mmCIF file of C-alpha atoms and ligand atoms in Angstrom:
data_model
loop_
_atom_site.group_PDB
_atom_site.id
_atom_site.type_symbol
_atom_site.label_atom_id
_atom_site.label_comp_id
_atom_site.label_asym_id
_atom_site.label_seq_id
_atom_site.Cartn_x
_atom_site.Cartn_y
_atom_site.Cartn_z
ATOM 1 C CA UNK A 1 -15.133 -1.556 36.952
ATOM 2 C CA UNK A 2 -11.487 -0.855 37.657
ATOM 3 C CA UNK A 3 -9.914 -0.026 34.278
ATOM 4 C CA UNK A 4 -6.211 0.121 33.462
ATOM 5 C CA UNK A 5 -5.310 2.393 30.537
ATOM 6 C CA UNK A 6 -1.710 1.931 29.363
ATOM 7 C CA UNK A 7 -0.502 4.981 27.450
ATOM 8 C CA UNK A 8 -3.171 6.849 29.417
ATOM 9 C CA UNK A 9 -1.335 10.190 29.372
ATOM 10 C CA UNK A 10 -1.136 10.188 25.569
ATOM 11 C CA UNK A 11 -3.478 11.688 23.003
ATOM 12 C CA UNK A 12 -6.071 8.888 22.759
ATOM 13 C CA UNK A 13 -5.362 7.552 26.253
ATOM 14 C CA UNK A 14 -6.204 10.825 27.979
ATOM 15 C CA UNK A 15 -9.551 11.072 26.164
ATOM 16 C CA UNK A 16 -10.281 7.459 27.076
ATOM 17 C CA UNK A 17 -9.444 8.011 30.786
ATOM 18 C CA UNK A 18 -11.790 10.993 30.804
ATOM 19 C CA UNK A 19 -14.619 9.004 29.187
ATOM 20 C CA UNK A 20 -14.207 6.038 31.549
ATOM 21 C CA UNK A 21 -14.293 8.321 34.603
ATOM 22 C CA UNK A 22 -17.428 10.023 33.232
ATOM 23 C CA UNK A 23 -18.988 6.576 32.834
ATOM 24 C CA UNK A 24 -18.397 5.931 36.557
ATOM 25 C CA UNK A 25 -15.367 3.636 36.365
ATOM 26 C CA UNK A 26 -12.193 3.668 38.428
ATOM 27 C CA UNK A 27 -9.212 4.455 36.198
ATOM 28 C CA UNK A 28 -5.555 3.513 36.602
ATOM 29 C CA UNK A 29 -3.566 5.543 34.091
ATOM 30 C CA UNK A 30 -0.175 3.990 33.346
ATOM 31 C CA UNK A 31 2.450 5.794 31.261
ATOM 32 C CA UNK A 32 6.201 6.278 30.891
ATOM 33 C CA UNK A 33 5.679 9.800 29.427
ATOM 34 C CA UNK A 34 7.606 9.149 26.222
ATOM 35 C CA UNK A 35 5.006 10.966 24.110
ATOM 36 C CA UNK A 36 2.405 11.400 26.835
ATOM 37 C CA UNK A 37 2.149 14.432 29.110
ATOM 38 C CA UNK A 38 0.906 15.055 32.634
ATOM 39 C CA UNK A 39 -0.834 18.112 31.191
ATOM 40 C CA UNK A 40 -3.168 15.836 29.187
ATOM 41 C CA UNK A 41 -4.597 14.353 32.366
ATOM 42 C CA UNK A 42 -4.022 17.272 34.780
ATOM 43 C CA UNK A 43 -7.783 17.973 34.889
ATOM 44 C CA UNK A 44 -8.460 14.391 36.040
ATOM 45 C CA UNK A 45 -6.024 14.259 38.943
ATOM 46 C CA UNK A 46 -8.453 15.552 41.563
ATOM 47 C CA UNK A 47 -10.973 12.845 40.723
ATOM 48 C CA UNK A 48 -10.892 10.269 43.529
ATOM 49 C CA UNK A 49 -11.493 7.468 41.008
ATOM 50 C CA UNK A 50 -8.319 8.373 39.113
ATOM 51 C CA UNK A 51 -4.832 7.044 39.848
ATOM 52 C CA UNK A 52 -1.532 7.625 38.029
ATOM 53 C CA UNK A 53 1.227 5.055 37.652
ATOM 54 C CA UNK A 54 4.612 5.899 36.125
ATOM 55 C CA UNK A 55 5.673 2.612 34.559
ATOM 56 C CA UNK A 56 7.116 1.185 31.366
ATOM 57 C CA UNK A 57 5.037 -1.630 29.836
ATOM 58 C CA UNK A 58 8.184 -3.469 28.775
ATOM 59 C CA UNK A 59 8.469 -4.396 32.488
ATOM 60 C CA UNK A 60 5.890 -6.633 34.227
ATOM 61 C CA UNK A 61 3.538 -5.104 36.799
ATOM 62 C CA UNK A 62 1.173 -6.601 39.369
ATOM 63 C CA UNK A 63 -2.214 -4.883 39.665
ATOM 64 C CA UNK A 64 -5.805 -5.906 40.393
ATOM 65 C CA UNK A 65 -8.034 -4.702 37.561
ATOM 66 C CA UNK A 66 -11.185 -5.755 35.706
ATOM 67 C CA UNK A 67 -10.368 -4.259 32.315
ATOM 68 C CA UNK A 68 -7.207 -3.303 30.441
ATOM 69 C CA UNK A 69 -7.011 -0.929 27.484
ATOM 70 C CA UNK A 70 -3.526 -1.417 26.018
ATOM 71 C CA UNK A 71 -2.605 1.812 24.230
ATOM 72 C CA UNK A 72 1.044 2.237 25.259
ATOM 73 C CA UNK A 73 3.117 2.754 22.096
ATOM 74 C CA UNK A 74 4.255 5.861 20.228
ATOM 75 C CA UNK A 75 1.954 6.283 17.219
ATOM 76 C CA UNK A 76 3.545 9.008 15.095
ATOM 77 C CA UNK A 77 6.184 7.865 12.566
ATOM 78 C CA UNK A 78 8.568 10.565 13.866
ATOM 79 C CA UNK A 79 8.324 9.252 17.431
ATOM 80 C CA UNK A 80 8.191 5.509 16.729
ATOM 81 C CA UNK A 81 11.235 5.796 14.454
ATOM 82 C CA UNK A 82 13.211 7.774 17.076
ATOM 83 C CA UNK A 83 14.112 4.540 18.897
ATOM 84 C CA UNK A 84 12.806 1.695 16.728
ATOM 85 C CA UNK A 85 14.136 -1.074 18.971
ATOM 86 C CA UNK A 86 12.274 0.416 21.910
ATOM 87 C CA UNK A 87 9.117 0.712 19.777
ATOM 88 C CA UNK A 88 9.033 -2.974 18.930
ATOM 89 C CA UNK A 89 9.859 -3.903 22.543
ATOM 90 C CA UNK A 90 6.953 -1.737 23.687
ATOM 91 C CA UNK A 91 4.507 -3.461 21.333
ATOM 92 C CA UNK A 92 5.719 -7.013 21.876
ATOM 93 C CA UNK A 93 6.874 -7.078 25.510
ATOM 94 C CA UNK A 94 4.089 -4.659 26.446
ATOM 95 C CA UNK A 95 1.545 -7.081 24.959
ATOM 96 C CA UNK A 96 3.116 -10.066 26.747
ATOM 97 C CA UNK A 97 3.151 -8.241 30.096
ATOM 98 C CA UNK A 98 -0.399 -6.935 29.794
ATOM 99 C CA UNK A 99 -1.753 -10.281 28.537
ATOM 100 C CA UNK A 100 -0.001 -12.006 31.431
ATOM 101 C CA UNK A 101 -1.673 -9.582 33.811
ATOM 102 C CA UNK A 102 -5.074 -10.123 32.144
ATOM 103 C CA UNK A 103 -4.609 -13.882 32.412
ATOM 104 C CA UNK A 104 -3.682 -13.724 36.104
ATOM 105 C CA UNK A 105 -6.549 -11.498 37.208
ATOM 106 C CA UNK A 106 -9.102 -12.646 34.569
ATOM 107 C CA UNK A 107 -9.439 -9.150 33.150
ATOM 108 C CA UNK A 108 -10.846 -8.368 29.708
ATOM 109 C CA UNK A 109 -8.107 -6.744 27.601
ATOM 110 C CA UNK A 110 -8.399 -4.526 24.508
ATOM 111 C CA UNK A 111 -5.511 -3.970 22.123
ATOM 112 C CA UNK A 112 -5.153 -0.663 20.267
ATOM 113 C CA UNK A 113 -3.987 -2.096 16.962
ATOM 114 C CA UNK A 114 -3.668 -0.140 13.764
ATOM 115 C CA UNK A 115 -4.448 0.119 10.064
ATOM 116 C CA UNK A 116 -0.661 -0.214 9.669
ATOM 117 C CA UNK A 117 -1.123 -3.990 9.924
ATOM 118 C CA UNK A 118 -2.367 -3.658 6.311
ATOM 119 C CA UNK A 119 0.905 -1.938 5.303
ATOM 120 C CA UNK A 120 0.788 -0.416 1.818
ATOM 121 C CA UNK A 121 -2.486 -2.138 0.960
ATOM 122 C CA UNK A 122 -3.113 -3.952 -2.301
ATOM 123 C CA UNK A 123 -6.831 -4.196 -1.420
ATOM 124 C CA UNK A 124 -8.993 -1.076 -1.140
ATOM 125 C CA UNK A 125 -10.864 -0.294 1.049
ATOM 126 C CA UNK A 126 -9.336 -2.508 3.752
ATOM 127 C CA UNK A 127 -11.460 -5.219 5.355
ATOM 128 C CA UNK A 128 -10.478 -7.185 8.451
ATOM 129 C CA UNK A 129 -9.870 -10.381 6.453
ATOM 130 C CA UNK A 130 -7.132 -8.730 4.355
ATOM 131 C CA UNK A 131 -3.719 -9.940 5.563
ATOM 132 C CA UNK A 132 -1.822 -6.876 4.461
ATOM 133 C CA UNK A 133 1.259 -5.913 2.508
ATOM 134 C CA UNK A 134 3.943 -5.043 5.063
ATOM 135 C CA UNK A 135 7.667 -4.631 4.480
ATOM 136 C CA UNK A 136 9.331 -6.560 7.347
ATOM 137 C CA UNK A 137 12.652 -4.663 7.108
ATOM 138 C CA UNK A 138 11.737 -1.036 6.387
ATOM 139 C CA UNK A 139 11.679 2.080 8.555
ATOM 140 C CA UNK A 140 7.996 1.604 9.481
ATOM 141 C CA UNK A 141 8.472 -2.085 10.315
ATOM 142 C CA UNK A 142 9.289 -1.541 14.008
ATOM 143 C CA UNK A 143 5.752 -0.219 14.404
ATOM 144 C CA UNK A 144 3.873 -2.309 11.813
ATOM 145 C CA UNK A 145 5.450 -5.649 12.680
ATOM 146 C CA UNK A 146 5.348 -4.882 16.410
ATOM 147 C CA UNK A 147 1.613 -4.307 16.165
ATOM 148 C CA UNK A 148 1.171 -7.446 14.032
ATOM 149 C CA UNK A 149 3.025 -9.582 16.592
ATOM 150 C CA UNK A 150 0.899 -8.011 19.334
ATOM 151 C CA UNK A 151 -2.245 -9.148 17.470
ATOM 152 C CA UNK A 152 -0.755 -12.650 17.180
ATOM 153 C CA UNK A 153 -0.035 -12.692 20.917
ATOM 154 C CA UNK A 154 -3.574 -11.564 21.695
ATOM 155 C CA UNK A 155 -5.046 -14.339 19.539
ATOM 156 C CA UNK A 156 -2.717 -16.994 20.992
ATOM 157 C CA UNK A 157 -3.381 -16.002 24.612
ATOM 158 C CA UNK A 158 -7.060 -16.203 23.714
ATOM 159 C CA UNK A 159 -6.819 -19.647 22.066
ATOM 160 C CA UNK A 160 -4.300 -21.110 24.512
ATOM 161 C CA UNK A 161 -5.276 -19.484 27.814
ATOM 162 C CA UNK A 162 -8.871 -18.323 27.165
ATOM 163 C CA UNK A 163 -7.916 -14.716 27.850
ATOM 164 C CA UNK A 164 -10.909 -12.463 27.142
ATOM 165 C CA UNK A 165 -9.539 -10.228 24.374
ATOM 166 C CA UNK A 166 -10.741 -7.458 22.081
ATOM 167 C CA UNK A 167 -8.737 -6.047 19.145
ATOM 168 C CA UNK A 168 -9.504 -2.783 17.348
ATOM 169 C CA UNK A 169 -7.604 -1.640 14.255
ATOM 170 C CA UNK A 170 -7.507 2.137 14.451
ATOM 171 C CA UNK A 171 -7.271 4.272 11.297
ATOM 172 C CA UNK A 172 -5.692 7.781 11.488
ATOM 173 C CA UNK A 173 -7.331 9.580 14.385
ATOM 174 C CA UNK A 174 -6.844 13.249 15.264
ATOM 175 C CA UNK A 175 -8.103 15.896 17.648
ATOM 176 C CA UNK A 176 -7.274 18.087 20.641
ATOM 177 C CA UNK A 177 -4.250 17.070 22.796
ATOM 178 C CA UNK A 178 -2.101 15.928 19.900
ATOM 179 C CA UNK A 179 1.393 17.245 20.552
ATOM 180 C CA UNK A 180 2.529 20.364 18.659
ATOM 181 C CA UNK A 181 5.572 18.340 17.550
ATOM 182 C CA UNK A 182 3.620 15.090 17.098
ATOM 183 C CA UNK A 183 4.699 14.912 13.460
ATOM 184 C CA UNK A 184 1.468 13.432 12.127
ATOM 185 C CA UNK A 185 -0.093 15.208 9.211
ATOM 186 C CA UNK A 186 -3.180 16.820 10.788
ATOM 187 C CA UNK A 187 -1.303 18.462 13.659
ATOM 188 C CA UNK A 188 1.617 19.412 11.387
ATOM 189 C CA UNK A 189 -0.642 21.204 8.874
ATOM 190 C CA UNK A 190 -2.692 22.987 11.551
ATOM 191 C CA UNK A 191 0.367 24.189 13.492
ATOM 192 C CA UNK A 192 2.077 25.294 10.274
ATOM 193 C CA UNK A 193 -1.050 27.127 9.099
ATOM 194 C CA UNK A 194 -1.543 28.909 12.429
ATOM 195 C CA UNK A 195 2.097 30.038 12.380
ATOM 196 C CA UNK A 196 1.851 31.114 8.700
ATOM 197 C CA UNK A 197 4.640 28.654 7.918
ATOM 198 C CA UNK A 198 4.767 26.501 4.783
ATOM 199 C CA UNK A 199 2.568 23.383 4.841
ATOM 200 C CA UNK A 200 4.865 20.413 4.193
ATOM 201 C CA UNK A 201 3.350 17.836 1.844
ATOM 202 C CA UNK A 202 5.464 14.705 1.601
ATOM 203 C CA UNK A 203 5.541 13.338 -1.959
ATOM 204 C CA UNK A 204 3.075 14.730 -4.502
ATOM 205 C CA UNK A 205 0.155 14.842 -2.060
ATOM 206 C CA UNK A 206 -1.972 12.288 -3.947
ATOM 207 C CA UNK A 207 -1.635 9.638 -1.211
ATOM 208 C CA UNK A 208 -4.864 9.215 0.742
ATOM 209 C CA UNK A 209 -5.834 8.731 4.377
ATOM 210 C CA UNK A 210 -9.145 8.469 6.230
ATOM 211 C CA UNK A 211 -9.313 10.702 9.296
ATOM 212 C CA UNK A 212 -11.427 9.938 12.353
ATOM 213 C CA UNK A 213 -12.226 12.492 15.048
ATOM 214 C CA UNK A 214 -11.149 11.391 18.527
ATOM 215 C CA UNK A 215 -14.624 11.419 20.150
ATOM 216 C CA UNK A 216 -15.931 8.964 17.538
ATOM 217 C CA UNK A 217 -13.006 6.650 18.150
ATOM 218 C CA UNK A 218 -13.407 6.631 21.938
ATOM 219 C CA UNK A 219 -17.063 5.686 21.493
ATOM 220 C CA UNK A 220 -15.951 2.687 19.401
ATOM 221 C CA UNK A 221 -13.419 1.641 22.105
ATOM 222 C CA UNK A 222 -16.114 1.656 24.771
ATOM 223 C CA UNK A 223 -18.640 -0.227 22.623
ATOM 224 C CA UNK A 224 -16.048 -2.839 21.670
ATOM 225 C CA UNK A 225 -15.086 -3.396 25.306
ATOM 226 C CA UNK A 226 -18.707 -3.581 26.485
ATOM 227 C CA UNK A 227 -20.059 -6.139 23.990
ATOM 228 C CA UNK A 228 -19.877 -9.939 24.093
ATOM 229 C CA UNK A 229 -20.435 -10.779 20.421
ATOM 230 C CA UNK A 230 -16.975 -10.411 18.813
ATOM 231 C CA UNK A 231 -13.340 -10.289 19.877
ATOM 232 C CA UNK A 232 -12.150 -8.646 16.637
ATOM 233 C CA UNK A 233 -10.056 -7.546 14.989
ATOM 234 C CA UNK A 234 -12.478 -4.831 13.974
ATOM 235 C CA UNK A 235 -11.682 -1.729 11.918
ATOM 236 C CA UNK A 236 -12.499 1.594 13.539
ATOM 237 C CA UNK A 237 -12.088 4.746 11.524
ATOM 238 C CA UNK A 238 -13.862 7.230 9.329
ATOM 239 C CA UNK A 239 -14.373 5.958 5.770
ATOM 240 C CA UNK A 240 -14.157 9.475 4.282
ATOM 241 C CA UNK A 241 -10.986 9.375 2.147
ATOM 242 C CA UNK A 242 -8.904 12.469 1.339
ATOM 243 C CA UNK A 243 -5.624 13.184 -0.425
ATOM 244 C CA UNK A 244 -2.986 15.076 1.577
ATOM 245 C CA UNK A 245 -3.418 17.931 -0.908
ATOM 246 C CA UNK A 246 -7.149 18.082 -0.105
ATOM 247 C CA UNK A 247 -6.337 18.029 3.603
ATOM 248 C CA UNK A 248 -3.838 20.880 3.218
ATOM 249 C CA UNK A 249 -6.381 22.940 1.284
ATOM 250 C CA UNK A 250 -9.070 22.289 3.906
ATOM 251 C CA UNK A 251 -6.730 23.413 6.705
ATOM 252 C CA UNK A 252 -5.775 26.573 4.774
ATOM 253 C CA UNK A 253 -9.442 27.368 4.173
ATOM 254 C CA UNK A 254 -10.530 26.794 7.773
ATOM 255 C CA UNK A 255 -7.633 28.731 9.330
ATOM 256 C CA UNK A 256 -7.646 31.523 6.730
ATOM 257 C CA UNK A 257 -3.856 31.179 6.751
ATOM 258 C CA UNK A 258 -1.522 32.803 4.242
ATOM 259 C CA UNK A 259 0.781 29.772 4.291
ATOM 260 C CA UNK A 260 2.004 28.218 1.049
ATOM 261 C CA UNK A 261 2.209 24.512 0.264
ATOM 262 C CA UNK A 262 5.711 23.068 -0.234
ATOM 263 C CA UNK A 263 6.611 19.561 -1.339
ATOM 264 C CA UNK A 264 9.170 17.417 0.484
ATOM 265 C CA UNK A 265 10.432 13.875 -0.232
ATOM 266 C CA UNK A 266 8.055 11.029 0.570
ATOM 267 C CA UNK A 267 9.397 8.893 3.461
ATOM 268 C CA UNK A 268 10.112 5.204 2.759
ATOM 269 C CA UNK A 269 7.185 2.737 2.684
ATOM 270 C CA UNK A 270 4.579 5.509 3.042
ATOM 271 C CA UNK A 271 1.233 3.811 2.196
ATOM 272 C CA UNK A 272 -0.364 5.188 -0.984
ATOM 273 C CA UNK A 273 -3.934 4.847 0.192
ATOM 274 C CA UNK A 274 -5.972 3.884 3.199
ATOM 275 C CA UNK A 275 -9.691 3.617 3.874
ATOM 276 C CA UNK A 276 -11.459 1.366 6.354
ATOM 277 C CA UNK A 277 -14.338 -0.872 5.451
ATOM 278 C CA UNK A 278 -16.348 -0.428 8.660
ATOM 279 C CA UNK A 279 -19.260 -2.788 7.910
ATOM 280 C CA UNK A 280 -18.224 -5.112 10.761
ATOM 281 C CA UNK A 281 -18.182 -2.259 13.315
ATOM 282 C CA UNK A 282 -21.534 -1.000 12.014
ATOM 283 C CA UNK A 283 -23.126 -4.438 12.261
ATOM 284 C CA UNK A 284 -21.709 -5.641 15.572
ATOM 285 C CA UNK A 285 -21.109 -2.418 17.527
ATOM 286 C CA UNK A 286 -23.876 -0.331 15.955
ATOM 287 C CA UNK A 287 -21.106 2.226 15.504
ATOM 288 C CA UNK A 288 -20.191 4.674 12.813
ATOM 289 C CA UNK A 289 -18.410 8.030 12.984
ATOM 290 C CA UNK A 290 -20.565 11.123 13.428
ATOM 291 C CA UNK A 291 -18.024 13.957 13.045
ATOM 292 C CA UNK A 292 -17.032 14.833 9.478
ATOM 293 C CA UNK A 293 -13.541 16.026 8.583
ATOM 294 C CA UNK A 294 -14.405 19.720 8.401
ATOM 295 C CA UNK A 295 -16.137 19.834 11.789
ATOM 296 C CA UNK A 296 -13.363 17.756 13.372
ATOM 297 C CA UNK A 297 -10.662 19.973 11.883
ATOM 298 C CA UNK A 298 -12.486 23.054 13.166
ATOM 299 C CA UNK A 299 -12.523 21.690 16.731
ATOM 300 C CA UNK A 300 -8.853 20.718 16.467
ATOM 301 C CA UNK A 301 -7.892 24.127 15.097
ATOM 302 C CA UNK A 302 -9.669 25.798 18.045
ATOM 303 C CA UNK A 303 -7.558 23.650 20.403
ATOM 304 C CA UNK A 304 -4.271 24.458 18.679
ATOM 305 C CA UNK A 305 -5.133 28.176 18.682
ATOM 306 C CA UNK A 306 -4.961 28.048 22.484
ATOM 307 C CA UNK A 307 -1.412 26.646 22.508
ATOM 308 C CA UNK A 308 0.371 27.861 19.337
HETATM 309 P P1 NAD B 1 0.496 8.862 21.766
HETATM 310 O O1 NAD B 1 1.915 8.812 21.352
HETATM 311 O O2 NAD B 1 -0.100 10.175 22.112
HETATM 312 O O3 NAD B 1 0.203 7.875 22.974
HETATM 313 C C1 NAD B 1 0.999 6.785 23.308
HETATM 314 C C2 NAD B 1 1.196 6.794 24.819
HETATM 315 O O4 NAD B 1 1.930 5.622 25.204
HETATM 316 C C3 NAD B 1 2.011 7.991 25.311
HETATM 317 O O5 NAD B 1 1.400 8.536 26.451
HETATM 318 C C4 NAD B 1 3.371 7.387 25.640
HETATM 319 O O6 NAD B 1 4.085 8.110 26.618
HETATM 320 C C5 NAD B 1 2.966 6.003 26.093
HETATM 321 N N1 NAD B 1 4.051 5.023 25.973
HETATM 322 C C6 NAD B 1 4.871 4.807 24.919
HETATM 323 N N2 NAD B 1 5.729 3.815 25.187
HETATM 324 C C7 NAD B 1 5.439 3.372 26.448
HETATM 325 C C8 NAD B 1 5.983 2.367 27.293
HETATM 326 N N3 NAD B 1 7.011 1.605 26.889
HETATM 327 N N4 NAD B 1 5.439 2.198 28.517
HETATM 328 C C9 NAD B 1 4.407 2.969 28.959
HETATM 329 N N5 NAD B 1 3.868 3.937 28.196
HETATM 330 C C10 NAD B 1 4.362 4.138 26.951
HETATM 331 O O7 NAD B 1 -0.326 8.184 20.545
HETATM 332 P P2 NAD B 1 -1.890 7.944 20.350
HETATM 333 O O8 NAD B 1 -2.258 8.496 19.028
HETATM 334 O O9 NAD B 1 -2.640 8.360 21.549
HETATM 335 O O10 NAD B 1 -1.925 6.350 20.215
HETATM 336 C C11 NAD B 1 -2.368 5.511 21.257
HETATM 337 C C12 NAD B 1 -2.417 4.078 20.771
HETATM 338 O O11 NAD B 1 -3.309 3.958 19.665
HETATM 339 C C13 NAD B 1 -1.063 3.549 20.284
HETATM 340 O O12 NAD B 1 -0.927 2.200 20.682
HETATM 341 C C14 NAD B 1 -1.173 3.628 18.788
HETATM 342 O O13 NAD B 1 -0.371 2.678 18.149
HETATM 343 C C15 NAD B 1 -2.650 3.370 18.555
HETATM 344 N N6 NAD B 1 -3.093 3.948 17.301
HETATM 345 C C16 NAD B 1 -3.302 5.300 17.187
HETATM 346 C C17 NAD B 1 -3.692 5.834 15.961
HETATM 347 C C18 NAD B 1 -3.968 7.292 15.793
HETATM 348 O O14 NAD B 1 -4.226 7.702 14.657
HETATM 349 N N7 NAD B 1 -3.984 8.135 16.793
HETATM 350 C C19 NAD B 1 -3.847 4.996 14.852
HETATM 351 C C20 NAD B 1 -3.582 3.633 15.005
HETATM 352 C C21 NAD B 1 -3.232 3.121 16.230
HETATM 353 N N1 UDP B 2 2.500 13.824 5.676
HETATM 354 C C1 UDP B 2 2.668 14.994 4.971
HETATM 355 N N2 UDP B 2 3.159 16.081 5.638
HETATM 356 C C2 UDP B 2 3.459 16.060 6.961
HETATM 357 C C3 UDP B 2 3.262 14.858 7.691
HETATM 358 C C4 UDP B 2 2.789 13.752 7.004
HETATM 359 O O1 UDP B 2 2.388 15.068 3.756
HETATM 360 O O2 UDP B 2 3.882 17.097 7.490
HETATM 361 C C5 UDP B 2 1.937 12.658 4.961
HETATM 362 C C6 UDP B 2 2.652 11.343 5.208
HETATM 363 O O3 UDP B 2 3.730 11.200 4.292
HETATM 364 C C7 UDP B 2 1.542 10.350 4.953
HETATM 365 C C8 UDP B 2 0.289 11.077 5.429
HETATM 366 O O4 UDP B 2 0.627 12.458 5.457
HETATM 367 O O5 UDP B 2 1.411 10.081 3.577
HETATM 368 C C9 UDP B 2 -0.159 10.655 6.822
HETATM 369 O O6 UDP B 2 0.953 10.726 7.675
HETATM 370 P P1 UDP B 2 0.877 10.509 9.238
HETATM 371 O O7 UDP B 2 2.272 10.572 9.748
HETATM 372 O O8 UDP B 2 -0.122 11.438 9.806
HETATM 373 O O9 UDP B 2 0.268 9.048 9.424
HETATM 374 P P2 UDP B 2 0.506 7.611 8.723
HETATM 375 O O10 UDP B 2 1.437 7.754 7.559
HETATM 376 O O11 UDP B 2 1.061 6.765 9.805
HETATM 377 O O12 UDP B 2 -0.852 7.238 8.285
#
């Protein structure tokens, strides 16, 4: 298959490109390098099945492909709030452009959606049939609402134009190739610990997240794309749930760092808890995560040790 990966030079995108090449596919990696880096895919550039395209998904593009993985969008609150108007354009216009492409060439298209569609959830754990609790006018809205509109577009292109879609809702995923300045909690804590700087907990640290190791997530992407049974949305994430305080303590333990924990103000609309119900993924994809938080953190720490 010829696969297009938008956001292919980013954290998840680069791992996906690598996996698709290993599976024998041709890969077109498209990115505007906002948060992606050539370094992430440098090791793939000699592969004759790999091609790079510098392009912004807010503009249309004509390509001949069999499959599209639409990952282009900054994912860290720090980066998606840097230029919120651009973030929502990327989600919405990017979805329209990629769905238009999929429609024209009859490609199957997968959307990298997010647990953020559930907002600050009033239902716990979150199941796919929960409609969410999202503030439409807050500082996270450019990302949350952009991703929600993208899901709507995917469903409407499917109903109206029979586009062959797949939607996965990704819960916090971490691992090697996250940027040092990514701003998300796992990379922040690891970098701070390795530099013996204070670990910054926002709020009182009792908010929870469920952290999935990147290899597990990529496996779910591939299984979702390869099956015919469901179009989604389907939750993909690790149901292990931890407070930010527990995460900080785990990072301190695994790095042996002398860093202290400091508390900083909680950003607006920060969800209080998050845990995926993954029964649908288990049943239909035969998928569940294999890497627990401590093993995943260890691998990620080893990566950051090589660059900090
Ligand atoms: P990332 O920031 O590393 O990757 C995003 C990539 O998209 C980058 O390479 C960036 O340069 C590129 N990009 C951004 N705007 C673009 C544009 N207008 N045109 C072309 N390329 C553009 O983040 P990530 O963690 O790898 O996330 C990848 C996707 O998965 C995103 O869509 C994100 O919303 C989704 N997701 C990730 C997580 C997670 O925990 N990692 C959770 C939920 C959803
Ligand atoms: N967080 C934190 N310290 C940091 C970065 C983030 O305590 O240095 C908190 C953040 O407020 C949130 C949680 O960690 O409650 C996860 O944040 P992240 O940005 O990784 O992802 P998201 O909030 O989008 O799930």
